[in-house]
Short mmCIF file of C-alpha atoms and ligand atoms in Angstrom, two decimals:
data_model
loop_
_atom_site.label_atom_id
_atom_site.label_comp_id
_atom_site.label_asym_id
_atom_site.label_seq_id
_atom_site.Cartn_x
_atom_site.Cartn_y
_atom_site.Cartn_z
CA UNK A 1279 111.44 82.80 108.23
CA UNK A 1280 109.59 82.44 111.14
CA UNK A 1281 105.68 83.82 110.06
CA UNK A 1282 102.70 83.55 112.14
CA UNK A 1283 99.49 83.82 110.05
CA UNK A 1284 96.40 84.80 112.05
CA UNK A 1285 92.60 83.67 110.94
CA UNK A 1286 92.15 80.63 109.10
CA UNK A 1287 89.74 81.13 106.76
CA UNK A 1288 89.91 80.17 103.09
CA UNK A 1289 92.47 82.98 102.38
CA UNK A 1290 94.34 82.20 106.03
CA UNK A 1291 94.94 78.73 105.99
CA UNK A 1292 95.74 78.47 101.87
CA UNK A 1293 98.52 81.21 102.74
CA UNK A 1294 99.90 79.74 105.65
CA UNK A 1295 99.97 76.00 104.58
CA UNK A 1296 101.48 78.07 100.80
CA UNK A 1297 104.25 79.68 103.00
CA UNK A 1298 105.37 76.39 104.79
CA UNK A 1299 105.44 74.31 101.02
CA UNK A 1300 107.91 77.16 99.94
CA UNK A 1301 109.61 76.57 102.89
CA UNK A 1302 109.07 79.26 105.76
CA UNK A 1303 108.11 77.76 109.52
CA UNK A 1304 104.57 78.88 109.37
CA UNK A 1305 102.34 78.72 112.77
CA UNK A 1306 98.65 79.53 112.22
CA UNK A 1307 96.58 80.84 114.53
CA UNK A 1308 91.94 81.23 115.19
CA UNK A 1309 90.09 81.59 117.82
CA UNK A 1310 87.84 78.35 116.44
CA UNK A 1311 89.12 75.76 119.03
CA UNK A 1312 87.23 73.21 117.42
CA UNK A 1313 88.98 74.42 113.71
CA UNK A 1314 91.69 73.78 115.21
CA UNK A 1315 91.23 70.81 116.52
CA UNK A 1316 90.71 69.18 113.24
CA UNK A 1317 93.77 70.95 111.60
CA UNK A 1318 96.05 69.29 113.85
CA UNK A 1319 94.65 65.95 113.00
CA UNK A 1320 95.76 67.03 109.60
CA UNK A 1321 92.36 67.69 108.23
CA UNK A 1322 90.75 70.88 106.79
CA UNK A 1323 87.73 72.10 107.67
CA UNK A 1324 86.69 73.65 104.42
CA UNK A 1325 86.46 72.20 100.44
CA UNK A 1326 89.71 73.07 98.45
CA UNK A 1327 91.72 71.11 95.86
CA UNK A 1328 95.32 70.28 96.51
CA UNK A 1329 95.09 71.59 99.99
CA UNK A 1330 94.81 69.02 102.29
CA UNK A 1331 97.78 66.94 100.93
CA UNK A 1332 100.38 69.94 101.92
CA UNK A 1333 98.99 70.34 105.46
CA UNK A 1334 99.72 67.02 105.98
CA UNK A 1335 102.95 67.40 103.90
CA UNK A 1336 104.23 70.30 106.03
CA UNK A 1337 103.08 69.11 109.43
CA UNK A 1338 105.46 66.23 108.46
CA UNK A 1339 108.29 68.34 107.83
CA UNK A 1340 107.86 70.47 110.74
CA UNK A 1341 107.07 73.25 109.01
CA UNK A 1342 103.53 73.85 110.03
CA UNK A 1343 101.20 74.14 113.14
CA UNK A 1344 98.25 75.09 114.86
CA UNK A 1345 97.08 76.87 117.61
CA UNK A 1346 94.05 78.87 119.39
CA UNK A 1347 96.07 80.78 121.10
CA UNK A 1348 97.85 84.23 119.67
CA UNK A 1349 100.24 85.11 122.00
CA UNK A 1350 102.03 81.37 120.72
CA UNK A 1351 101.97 82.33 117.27
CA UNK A 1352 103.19 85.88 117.70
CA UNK A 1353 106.28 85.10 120.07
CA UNK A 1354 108.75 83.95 117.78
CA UNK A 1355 107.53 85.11 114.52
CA UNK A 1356 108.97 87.96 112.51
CA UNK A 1357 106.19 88.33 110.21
CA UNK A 1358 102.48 88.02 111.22
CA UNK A 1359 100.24 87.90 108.17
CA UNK A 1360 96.47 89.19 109.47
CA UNK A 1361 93.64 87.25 107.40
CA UNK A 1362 90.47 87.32 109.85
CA UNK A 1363 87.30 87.95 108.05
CA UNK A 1364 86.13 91.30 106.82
CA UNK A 1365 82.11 90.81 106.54
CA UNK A 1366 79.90 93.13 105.78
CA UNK A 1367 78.08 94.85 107.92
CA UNK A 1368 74.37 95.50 107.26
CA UNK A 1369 75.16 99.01 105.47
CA UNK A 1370 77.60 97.21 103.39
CA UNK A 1371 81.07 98.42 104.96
CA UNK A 1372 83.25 95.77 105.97
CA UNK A 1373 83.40 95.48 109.80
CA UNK A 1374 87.03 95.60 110.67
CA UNK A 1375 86.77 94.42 114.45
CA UNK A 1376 87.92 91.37 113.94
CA UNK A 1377 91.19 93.24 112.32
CA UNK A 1378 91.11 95.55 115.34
CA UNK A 1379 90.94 93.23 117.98
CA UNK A 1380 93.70 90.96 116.35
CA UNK A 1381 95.69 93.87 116.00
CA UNK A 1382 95.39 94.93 119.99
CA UNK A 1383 96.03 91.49 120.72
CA UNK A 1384 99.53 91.47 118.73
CA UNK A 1385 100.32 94.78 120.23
CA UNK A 1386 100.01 93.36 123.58
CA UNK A 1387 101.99 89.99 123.29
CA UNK A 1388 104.98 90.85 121.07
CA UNK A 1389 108.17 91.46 122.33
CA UNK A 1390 110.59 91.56 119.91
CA UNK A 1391 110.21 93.43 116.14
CA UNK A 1392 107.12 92.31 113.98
CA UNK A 1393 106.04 92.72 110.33
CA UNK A 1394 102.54 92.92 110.41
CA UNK A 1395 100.95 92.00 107.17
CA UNK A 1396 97.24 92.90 106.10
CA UNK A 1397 96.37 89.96 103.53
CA UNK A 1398 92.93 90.39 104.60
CA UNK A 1399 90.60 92.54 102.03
CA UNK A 1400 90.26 96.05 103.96
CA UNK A 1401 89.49 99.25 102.96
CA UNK A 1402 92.39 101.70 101.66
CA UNK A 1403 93.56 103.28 104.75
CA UNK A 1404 93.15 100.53 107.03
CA UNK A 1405 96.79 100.24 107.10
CA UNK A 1406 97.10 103.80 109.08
CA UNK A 1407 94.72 102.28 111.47
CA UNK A 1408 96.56 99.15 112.20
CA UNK A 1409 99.88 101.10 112.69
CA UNK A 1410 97.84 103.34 115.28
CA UNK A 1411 96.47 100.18 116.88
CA UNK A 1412 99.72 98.92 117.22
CA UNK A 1413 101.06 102.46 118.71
CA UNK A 1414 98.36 102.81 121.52
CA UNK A 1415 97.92 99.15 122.35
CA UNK A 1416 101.96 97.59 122.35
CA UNK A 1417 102.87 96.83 125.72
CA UNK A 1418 106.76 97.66 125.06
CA UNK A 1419 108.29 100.05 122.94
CA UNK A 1420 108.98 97.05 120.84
CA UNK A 1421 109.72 98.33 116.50
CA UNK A 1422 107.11 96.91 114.05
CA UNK A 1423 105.90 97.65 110.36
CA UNK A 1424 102.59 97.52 108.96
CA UNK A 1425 102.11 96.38 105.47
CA UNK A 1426 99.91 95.36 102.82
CA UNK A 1427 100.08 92.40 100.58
CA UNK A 1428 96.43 91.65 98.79
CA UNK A 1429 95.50 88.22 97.92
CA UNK A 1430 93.97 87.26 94.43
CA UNK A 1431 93.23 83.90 95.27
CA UNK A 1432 90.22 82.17 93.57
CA UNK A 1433 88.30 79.32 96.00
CA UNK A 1434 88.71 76.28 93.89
CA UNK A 1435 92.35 77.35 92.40
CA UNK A 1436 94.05 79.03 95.54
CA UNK A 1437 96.97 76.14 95.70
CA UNK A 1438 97.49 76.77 92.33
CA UNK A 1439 97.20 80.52 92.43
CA UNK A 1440 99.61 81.31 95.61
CA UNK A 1441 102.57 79.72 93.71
CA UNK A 1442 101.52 81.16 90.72
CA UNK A 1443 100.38 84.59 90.46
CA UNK A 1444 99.62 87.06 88.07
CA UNK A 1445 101.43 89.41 90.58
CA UNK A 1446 102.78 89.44 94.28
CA UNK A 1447 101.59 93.00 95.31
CA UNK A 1448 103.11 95.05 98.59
CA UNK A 1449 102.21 98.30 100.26
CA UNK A 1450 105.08 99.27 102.31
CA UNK A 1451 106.78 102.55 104.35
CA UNK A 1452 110.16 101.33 103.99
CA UNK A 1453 112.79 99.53 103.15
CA UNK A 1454 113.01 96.83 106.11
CA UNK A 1455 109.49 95.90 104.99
CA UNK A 1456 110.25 95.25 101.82
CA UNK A 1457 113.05 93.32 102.17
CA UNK A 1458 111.17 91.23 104.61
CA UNK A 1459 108.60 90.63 101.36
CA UNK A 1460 111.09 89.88 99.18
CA UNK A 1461 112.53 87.22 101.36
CA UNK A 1462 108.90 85.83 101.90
CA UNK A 1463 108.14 85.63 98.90
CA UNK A 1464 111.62 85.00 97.11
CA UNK A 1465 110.79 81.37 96.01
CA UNK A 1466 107.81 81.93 94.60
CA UNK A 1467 109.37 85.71 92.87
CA UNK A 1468 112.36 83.97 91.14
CA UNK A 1469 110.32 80.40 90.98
CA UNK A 1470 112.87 78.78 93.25
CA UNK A 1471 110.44 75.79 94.30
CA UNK A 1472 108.76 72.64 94.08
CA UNK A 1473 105.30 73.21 92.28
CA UNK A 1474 103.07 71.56 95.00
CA UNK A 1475 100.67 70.73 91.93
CA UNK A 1476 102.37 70.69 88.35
CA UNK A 1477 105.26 67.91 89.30
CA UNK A 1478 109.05 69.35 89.42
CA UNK A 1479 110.30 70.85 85.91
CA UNK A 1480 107.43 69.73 84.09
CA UNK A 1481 105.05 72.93 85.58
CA UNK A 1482 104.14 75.39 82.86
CA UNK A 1483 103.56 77.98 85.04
CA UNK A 1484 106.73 78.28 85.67
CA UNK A 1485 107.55 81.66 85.16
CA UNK A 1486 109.40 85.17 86.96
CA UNK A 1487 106.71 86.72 88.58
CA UNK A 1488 106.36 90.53 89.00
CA UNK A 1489 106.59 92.08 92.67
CA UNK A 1490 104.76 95.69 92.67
CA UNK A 1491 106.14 97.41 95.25
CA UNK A 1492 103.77 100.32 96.32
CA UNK A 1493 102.88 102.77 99.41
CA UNK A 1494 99.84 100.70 101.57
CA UNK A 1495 97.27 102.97 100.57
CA UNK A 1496 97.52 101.83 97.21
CA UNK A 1497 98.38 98.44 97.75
CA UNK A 1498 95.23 98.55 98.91
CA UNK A 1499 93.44 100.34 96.62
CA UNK A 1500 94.60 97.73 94.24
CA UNK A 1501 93.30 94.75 95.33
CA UNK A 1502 89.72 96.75 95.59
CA UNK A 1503 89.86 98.06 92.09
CA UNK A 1504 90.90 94.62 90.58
CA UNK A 1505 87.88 92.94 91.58
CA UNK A 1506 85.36 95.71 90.83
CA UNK A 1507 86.64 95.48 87.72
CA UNK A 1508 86.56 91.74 87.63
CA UNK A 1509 83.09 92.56 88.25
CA UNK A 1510 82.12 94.75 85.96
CA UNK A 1511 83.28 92.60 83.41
CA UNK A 1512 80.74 89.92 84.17
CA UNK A 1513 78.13 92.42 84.67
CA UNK A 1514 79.10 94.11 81.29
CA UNK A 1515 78.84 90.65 78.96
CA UNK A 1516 75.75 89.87 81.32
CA UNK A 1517 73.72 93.08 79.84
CA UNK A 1518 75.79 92.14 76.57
CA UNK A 1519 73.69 89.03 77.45
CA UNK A 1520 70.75 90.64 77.77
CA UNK A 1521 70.85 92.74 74.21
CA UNK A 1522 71.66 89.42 72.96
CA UNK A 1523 68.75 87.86 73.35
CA UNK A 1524 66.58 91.09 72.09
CA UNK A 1525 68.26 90.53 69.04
CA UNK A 1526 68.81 86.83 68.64
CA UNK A 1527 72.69 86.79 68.71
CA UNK A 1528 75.11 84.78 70.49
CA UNK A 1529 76.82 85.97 73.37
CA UNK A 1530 79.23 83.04 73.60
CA UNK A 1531 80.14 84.16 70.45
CA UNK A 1532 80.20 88.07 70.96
CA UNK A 1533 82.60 87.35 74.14
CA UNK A 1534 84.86 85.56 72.23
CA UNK A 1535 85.49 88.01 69.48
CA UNK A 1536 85.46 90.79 71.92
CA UNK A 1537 87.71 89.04 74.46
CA UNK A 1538 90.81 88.15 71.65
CA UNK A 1539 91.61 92.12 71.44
CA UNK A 1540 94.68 91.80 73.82
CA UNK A 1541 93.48 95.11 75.58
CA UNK A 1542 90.07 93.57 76.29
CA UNK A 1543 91.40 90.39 77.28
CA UNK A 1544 88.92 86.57 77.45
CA UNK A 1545 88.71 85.74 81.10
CA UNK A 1546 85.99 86.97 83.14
CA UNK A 1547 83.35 87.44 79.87
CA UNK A 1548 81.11 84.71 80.98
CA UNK A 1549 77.71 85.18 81.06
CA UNK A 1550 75.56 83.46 83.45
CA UNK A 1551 72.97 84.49 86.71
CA UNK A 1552 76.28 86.33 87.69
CA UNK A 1553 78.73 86.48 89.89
CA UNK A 1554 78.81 85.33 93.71
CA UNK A 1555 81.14 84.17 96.32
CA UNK A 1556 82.46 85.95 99.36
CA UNK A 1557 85.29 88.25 97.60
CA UNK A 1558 83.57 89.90 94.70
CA UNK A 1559 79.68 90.76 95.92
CA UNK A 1560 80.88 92.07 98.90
CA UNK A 1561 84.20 93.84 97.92
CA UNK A 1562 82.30 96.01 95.53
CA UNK A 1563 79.50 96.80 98.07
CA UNK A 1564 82.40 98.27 100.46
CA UNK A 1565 84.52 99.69 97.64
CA UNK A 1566 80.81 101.72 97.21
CA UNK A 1567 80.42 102.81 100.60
CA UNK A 1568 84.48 103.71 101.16
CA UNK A 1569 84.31 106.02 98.07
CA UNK A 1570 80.81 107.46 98.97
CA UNK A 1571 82.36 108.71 102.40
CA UNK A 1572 85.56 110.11 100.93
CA UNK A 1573 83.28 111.79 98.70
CA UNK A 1574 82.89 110.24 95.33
CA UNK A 1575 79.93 108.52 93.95
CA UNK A 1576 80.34 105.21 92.47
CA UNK A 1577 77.68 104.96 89.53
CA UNK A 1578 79.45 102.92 87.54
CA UNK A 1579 79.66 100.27 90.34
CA UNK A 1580 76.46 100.34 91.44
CA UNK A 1581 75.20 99.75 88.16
CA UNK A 1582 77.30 96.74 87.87
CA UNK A 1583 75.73 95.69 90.95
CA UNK A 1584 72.66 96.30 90.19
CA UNK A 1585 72.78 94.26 86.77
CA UNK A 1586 74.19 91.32 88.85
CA UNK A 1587 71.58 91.60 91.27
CA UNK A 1588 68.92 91.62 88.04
CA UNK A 1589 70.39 88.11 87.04
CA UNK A 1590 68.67 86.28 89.30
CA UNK A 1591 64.96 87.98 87.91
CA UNK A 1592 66.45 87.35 84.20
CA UNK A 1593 66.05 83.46 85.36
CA UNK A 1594 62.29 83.39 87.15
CA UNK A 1595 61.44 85.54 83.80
CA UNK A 1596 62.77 82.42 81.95
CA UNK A 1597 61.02 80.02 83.87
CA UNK A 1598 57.62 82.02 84.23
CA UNK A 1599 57.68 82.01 80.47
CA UNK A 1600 57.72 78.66 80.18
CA UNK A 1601 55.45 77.44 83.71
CA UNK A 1602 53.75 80.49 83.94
CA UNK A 1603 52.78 80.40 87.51
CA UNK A 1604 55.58 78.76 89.90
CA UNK A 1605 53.35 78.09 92.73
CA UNK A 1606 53.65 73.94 93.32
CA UNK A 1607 55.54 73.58 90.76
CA UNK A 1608 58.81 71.57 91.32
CA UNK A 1609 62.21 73.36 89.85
CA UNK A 1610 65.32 71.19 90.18
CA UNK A 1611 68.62 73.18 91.09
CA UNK A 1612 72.03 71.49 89.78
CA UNK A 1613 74.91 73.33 91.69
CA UNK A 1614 74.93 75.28 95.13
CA UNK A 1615 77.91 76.58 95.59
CA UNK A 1616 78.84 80.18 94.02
CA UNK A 1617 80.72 78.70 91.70
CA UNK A 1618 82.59 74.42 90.99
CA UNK A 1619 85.31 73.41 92.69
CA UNK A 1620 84.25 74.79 96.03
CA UNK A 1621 81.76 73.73 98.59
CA UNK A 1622 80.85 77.74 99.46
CA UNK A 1623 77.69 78.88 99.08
CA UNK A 1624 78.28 82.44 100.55
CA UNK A 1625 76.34 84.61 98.44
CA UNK A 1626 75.81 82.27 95.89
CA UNK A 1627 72.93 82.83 92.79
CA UNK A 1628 72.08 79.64 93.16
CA UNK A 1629 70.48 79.57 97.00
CA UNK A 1630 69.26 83.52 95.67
CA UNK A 1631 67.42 81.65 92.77
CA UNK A 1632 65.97 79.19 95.41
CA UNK A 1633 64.80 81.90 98.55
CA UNK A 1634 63.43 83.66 95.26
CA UNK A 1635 60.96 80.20 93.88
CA UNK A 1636 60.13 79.48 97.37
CA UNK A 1637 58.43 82.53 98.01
CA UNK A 1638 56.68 82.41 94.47
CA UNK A 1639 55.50 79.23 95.99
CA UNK A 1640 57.39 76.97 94.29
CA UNK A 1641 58.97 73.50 95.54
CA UNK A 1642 62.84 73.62 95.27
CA UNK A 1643 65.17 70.63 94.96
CA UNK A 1644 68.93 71.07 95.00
CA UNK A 1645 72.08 69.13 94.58
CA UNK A 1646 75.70 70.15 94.89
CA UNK A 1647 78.84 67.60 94.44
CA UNK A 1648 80.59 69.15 97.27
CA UNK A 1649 78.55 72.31 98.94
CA UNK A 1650 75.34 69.84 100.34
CA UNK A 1651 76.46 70.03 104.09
CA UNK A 1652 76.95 73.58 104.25
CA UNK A 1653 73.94 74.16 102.25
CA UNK A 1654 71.44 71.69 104.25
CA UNK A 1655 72.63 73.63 107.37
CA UNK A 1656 71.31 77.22 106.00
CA UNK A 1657 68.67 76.31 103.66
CA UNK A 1658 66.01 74.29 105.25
CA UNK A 1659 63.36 74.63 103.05
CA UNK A 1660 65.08 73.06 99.91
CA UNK A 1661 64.77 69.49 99.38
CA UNK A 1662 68.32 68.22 99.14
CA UNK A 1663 68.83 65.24 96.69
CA UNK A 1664 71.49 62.68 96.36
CA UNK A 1665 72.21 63.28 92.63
CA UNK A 1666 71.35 64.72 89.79
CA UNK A 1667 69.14 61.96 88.78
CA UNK A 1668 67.05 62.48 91.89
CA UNK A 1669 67.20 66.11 91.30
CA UNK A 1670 65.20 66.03 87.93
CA UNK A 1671 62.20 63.81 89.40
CA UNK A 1672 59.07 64.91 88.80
CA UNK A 1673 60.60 68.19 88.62
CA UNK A 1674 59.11 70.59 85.63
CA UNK A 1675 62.66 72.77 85.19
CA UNK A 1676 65.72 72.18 86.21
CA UNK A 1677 67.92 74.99 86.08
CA UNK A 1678 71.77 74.73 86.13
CA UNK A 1679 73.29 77.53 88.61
CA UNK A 1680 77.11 75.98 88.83
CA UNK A 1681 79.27 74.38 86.04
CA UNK A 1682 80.27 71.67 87.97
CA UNK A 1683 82.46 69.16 85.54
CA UNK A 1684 80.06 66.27 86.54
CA UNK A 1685 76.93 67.87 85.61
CA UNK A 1686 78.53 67.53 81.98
CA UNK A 1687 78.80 64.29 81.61
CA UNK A 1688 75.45 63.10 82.83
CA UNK A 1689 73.06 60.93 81.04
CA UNK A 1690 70.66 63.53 79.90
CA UNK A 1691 68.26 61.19 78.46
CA UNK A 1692 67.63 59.59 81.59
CA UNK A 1693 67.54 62.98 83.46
CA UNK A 1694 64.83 63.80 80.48
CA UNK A 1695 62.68 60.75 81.30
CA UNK A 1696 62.61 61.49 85.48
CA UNK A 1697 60.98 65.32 84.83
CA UNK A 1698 57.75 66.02 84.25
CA UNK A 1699 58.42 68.87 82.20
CA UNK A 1700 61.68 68.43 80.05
CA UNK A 1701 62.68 72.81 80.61
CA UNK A 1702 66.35 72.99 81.63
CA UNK A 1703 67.72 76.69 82.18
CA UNK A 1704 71.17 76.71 81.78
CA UNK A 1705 72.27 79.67 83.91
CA UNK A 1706 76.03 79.05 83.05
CA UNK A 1707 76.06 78.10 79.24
CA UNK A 1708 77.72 74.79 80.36
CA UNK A 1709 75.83 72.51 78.14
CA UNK A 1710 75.39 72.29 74.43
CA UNK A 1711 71.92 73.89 73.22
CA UNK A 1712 72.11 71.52 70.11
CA UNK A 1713 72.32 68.73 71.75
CA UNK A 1714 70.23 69.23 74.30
CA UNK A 1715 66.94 70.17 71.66
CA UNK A 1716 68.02 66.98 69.95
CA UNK A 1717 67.76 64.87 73.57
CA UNK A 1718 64.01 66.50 73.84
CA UNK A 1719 64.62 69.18 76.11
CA UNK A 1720 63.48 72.70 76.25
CA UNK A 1721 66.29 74.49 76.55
CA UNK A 1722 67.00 77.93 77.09
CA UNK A 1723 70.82 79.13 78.16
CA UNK A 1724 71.57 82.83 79.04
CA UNK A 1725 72.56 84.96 75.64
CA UNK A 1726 72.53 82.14 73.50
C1 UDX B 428 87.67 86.43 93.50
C2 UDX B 428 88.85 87.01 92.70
O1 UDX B 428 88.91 86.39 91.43
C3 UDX B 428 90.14 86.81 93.46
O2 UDX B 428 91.22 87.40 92.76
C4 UDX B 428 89.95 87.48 94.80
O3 UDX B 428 91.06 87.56 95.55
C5 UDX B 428 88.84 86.81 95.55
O4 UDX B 428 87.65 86.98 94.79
P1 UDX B 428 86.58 84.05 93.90
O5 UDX B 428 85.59 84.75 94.76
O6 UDX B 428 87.20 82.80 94.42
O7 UDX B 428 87.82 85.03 93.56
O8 UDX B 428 85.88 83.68 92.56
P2 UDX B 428 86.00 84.08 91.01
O9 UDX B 428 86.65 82.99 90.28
O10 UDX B 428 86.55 85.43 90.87
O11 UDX B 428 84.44 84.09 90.62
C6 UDX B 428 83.54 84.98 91.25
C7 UDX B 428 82.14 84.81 90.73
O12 UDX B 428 82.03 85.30 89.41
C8 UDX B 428 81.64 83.36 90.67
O13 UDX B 428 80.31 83.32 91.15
C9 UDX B 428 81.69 83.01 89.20
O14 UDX B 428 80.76 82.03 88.84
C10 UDX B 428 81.38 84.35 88.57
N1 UDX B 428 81.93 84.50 87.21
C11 UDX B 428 83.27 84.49 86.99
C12 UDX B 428 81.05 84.71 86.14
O15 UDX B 428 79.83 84.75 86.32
N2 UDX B 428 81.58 84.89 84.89
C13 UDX B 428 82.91 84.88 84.65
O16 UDX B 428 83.29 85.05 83.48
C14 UDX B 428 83.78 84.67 85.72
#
């Protein structure tokens, strides 16, 4: 099918470049010249695994291009998935102009039926908006539908996760739209393709994959309960965390034996400085404010914001502890980015924990394996190291705010003999206390 996907952000560009490997013609489409630019040389502009090699694969095959201008990827396309940005405005609502003026724009340049899709995170009843857009703003009396069709796509994972998900979600008004789905999605449904990452026959994941079929309202609803609740499951083992350490038990272990009752489930019970990232901090904030106005107030979400925001004091309690003051004292930070396997640092703990020592006075030094460039560019005042062994110099704490693989396997005895002070916070439990007391550190994890 012919599918023009519009925005190509980290959620844009892994579903476009997804829809070409499972064989649709996919044209993708921002208003970033120079973004586009480099994905026609076959590069991508942002950090994530796997992706790269299908871009290039699919611009081979014909399957997938690039352009800056809409009215070229809405002509011939049937389908036109909408994935520009949602931020948050200052009051914490998401500002949907983007999704407005995209919308006008399609109105005005199709002539001929179009599916439009909302894969972009919006707030239920956004989908009544678009179809008004559409009605005021098309130029003909051309037919369209409007529906939704969440993403659940982690940074780091997203290759993996489009061909392989939990669920393939769609709000729809009828049955054209649906069907429309089903064939865009009918590879993936019935797991009729190549696995772009697990090699032919030999993928695992391999399985049927369910295909909710809802009205748009709650498709949409859906995709903003799913990560509040994501959510509050970090925030609940984080204050899990907390009791933990009141009462000197283990919260690894406490996760573990609360996370094998089926109906409780293991993923998402890690404690740590909590979570980050451009989905989950800023979903809930909306989810807060779109409930407040239709009249319902969201305690129990803006308690489990609240205890993530805490996270971040939980650590410069830790470190005061041990330094007392933090004024010229020099705190190492291993890991940037919100979380490994991505180089984005949008709302990440980590540069929290560092705006938070700098104005205690303190001197911050940072590494990241992959988020240093975007990092250096918003965070002047940290000094930016080449390494983790440059990191601990001189420092007196280095504290551990992503669980990058790397930082796993480094020689902590050596890293031991560069600090002054041998105190290593480990915000995300990544590292074994045992081991590290028996290296000479100080070490202090979260829970444990
Ligand atoms: C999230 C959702 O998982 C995805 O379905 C949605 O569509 C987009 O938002 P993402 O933002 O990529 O994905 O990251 P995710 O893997 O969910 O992690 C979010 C944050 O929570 C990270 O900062 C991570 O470190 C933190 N986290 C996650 C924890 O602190 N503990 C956990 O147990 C899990």
């Amino acid at each position: 099918m012919n599918i023009a996907v519009i925005g190509v952000g980290y959620v844009g560009l892994v579903t476009g470049v997804c829809l070409a490997e499972i064989g649709h013609k996919v044209i993708c489409q921002d208003s970033d010249e120079e973004k586009i630019r480099v994905l026609k040389e076959a590069r991508i502009p942002i950090y994530e695994p796997h992706l790269e090699k299908l871009v290039v694969r699919n611009k081979n095959k014909g399957r997938l291009s690039f352009t800056a201008n809409l009215q070229d990827a809405v002509t011939n396309a049937i389908a036109v998935f909408i994935c520009v940005g949602t931020p948050p405005l200052e009051n914490g609502e998401a500002d949907l102009s983007a999704i407005e003026a995209v919308t006008r724009k399609i109105a005005r340049f199709s002539s001929s039926y179009k599916l439009i899709v909302e894969k972009s995170t919006v707030p239920v009843q956004t989908g009544l908006w678009v179809e008004r857009t559409m009605n005021i703003h098309r130029s003909k009396n051309i037919d369209f539908d409007v529906a939704s069709n969440p993403e659940f796509l982690r940074e780091g994972q997203a290759v993996c996760d489009f061909p392989h998900p939990d669920r393939i979600v769609i709000g729809v008004q009828n049955e054209k739209a649906e069907n429309l789905l089903r064939e865009i999605y009918e590879p993936i449904i019935n797991c009729n393709f190549n696995c772009p990452i697990h090699s032919g026959n030999s993928c695992s994941e391999n399985e049927l994959v369910p295909l909710i079929v809802t009205d748009i309202n709650s498709a949409e609803l859906i995709k903003h309960a799913s990560n509040s609740f994501l959510a509050m499951k970090i925030s609940f083992i984080n204050a899990i965390a907390d009791i933990c350490e009141m009462t000197g038990a283990n919260v690894r272990d406490v996760a573990h034996g609360i996370g094998l009752d089926k109906r409780i489930g293991r993923d998402f019970l890690r404690a740590g400085i909590g979570f980050g990232g451009f989905c989950l901090p800023k979903d809930i904030q909306s989810f807060i404010k779109i409930t407040k106005r239709l009249g319902y107030d969201f305690k129990l979400l803006r308690e489990v914001e609240k205890i993530n925001e805490q996270r971040i004091v939980k650590v410069i309690e830790k470190l005061k502890r041990k330094l007392s003051t933090l004024k010229g004292k020099t705190i190492g930070l291993l890991g940037l980015s919100f979380k490994p396997d991505t180089d984005d640092i949008r709302f990440s703990p980590a540069l929290k924990i560092a705006q938070f020592l700098l104005k205690q006075g303190a001197i911050v030094k940072g590494y990241d394996p992959e988020a240093m460039g975007k990092a250096e560019k918003e965070f002047t005042e940290v000094l930016y190291c080449k390494n983790a062994y440059q990191t601990a110099e001189k420092t007196e704490a280095l504290i551990i705010c992503t669980e990058w693989e790397e930082f796993k396997n480094l020689d902590w005895k050596q890293i031991k003999s560069l600090m002054i002070y041998p105190f290593i916070v480990d915000g995300r439990n990544m590292l074994i206390k045992e081991q590290m007391i028996k290296v000479g550190f100080e070490y202090v994890g979260i829970g444990i």
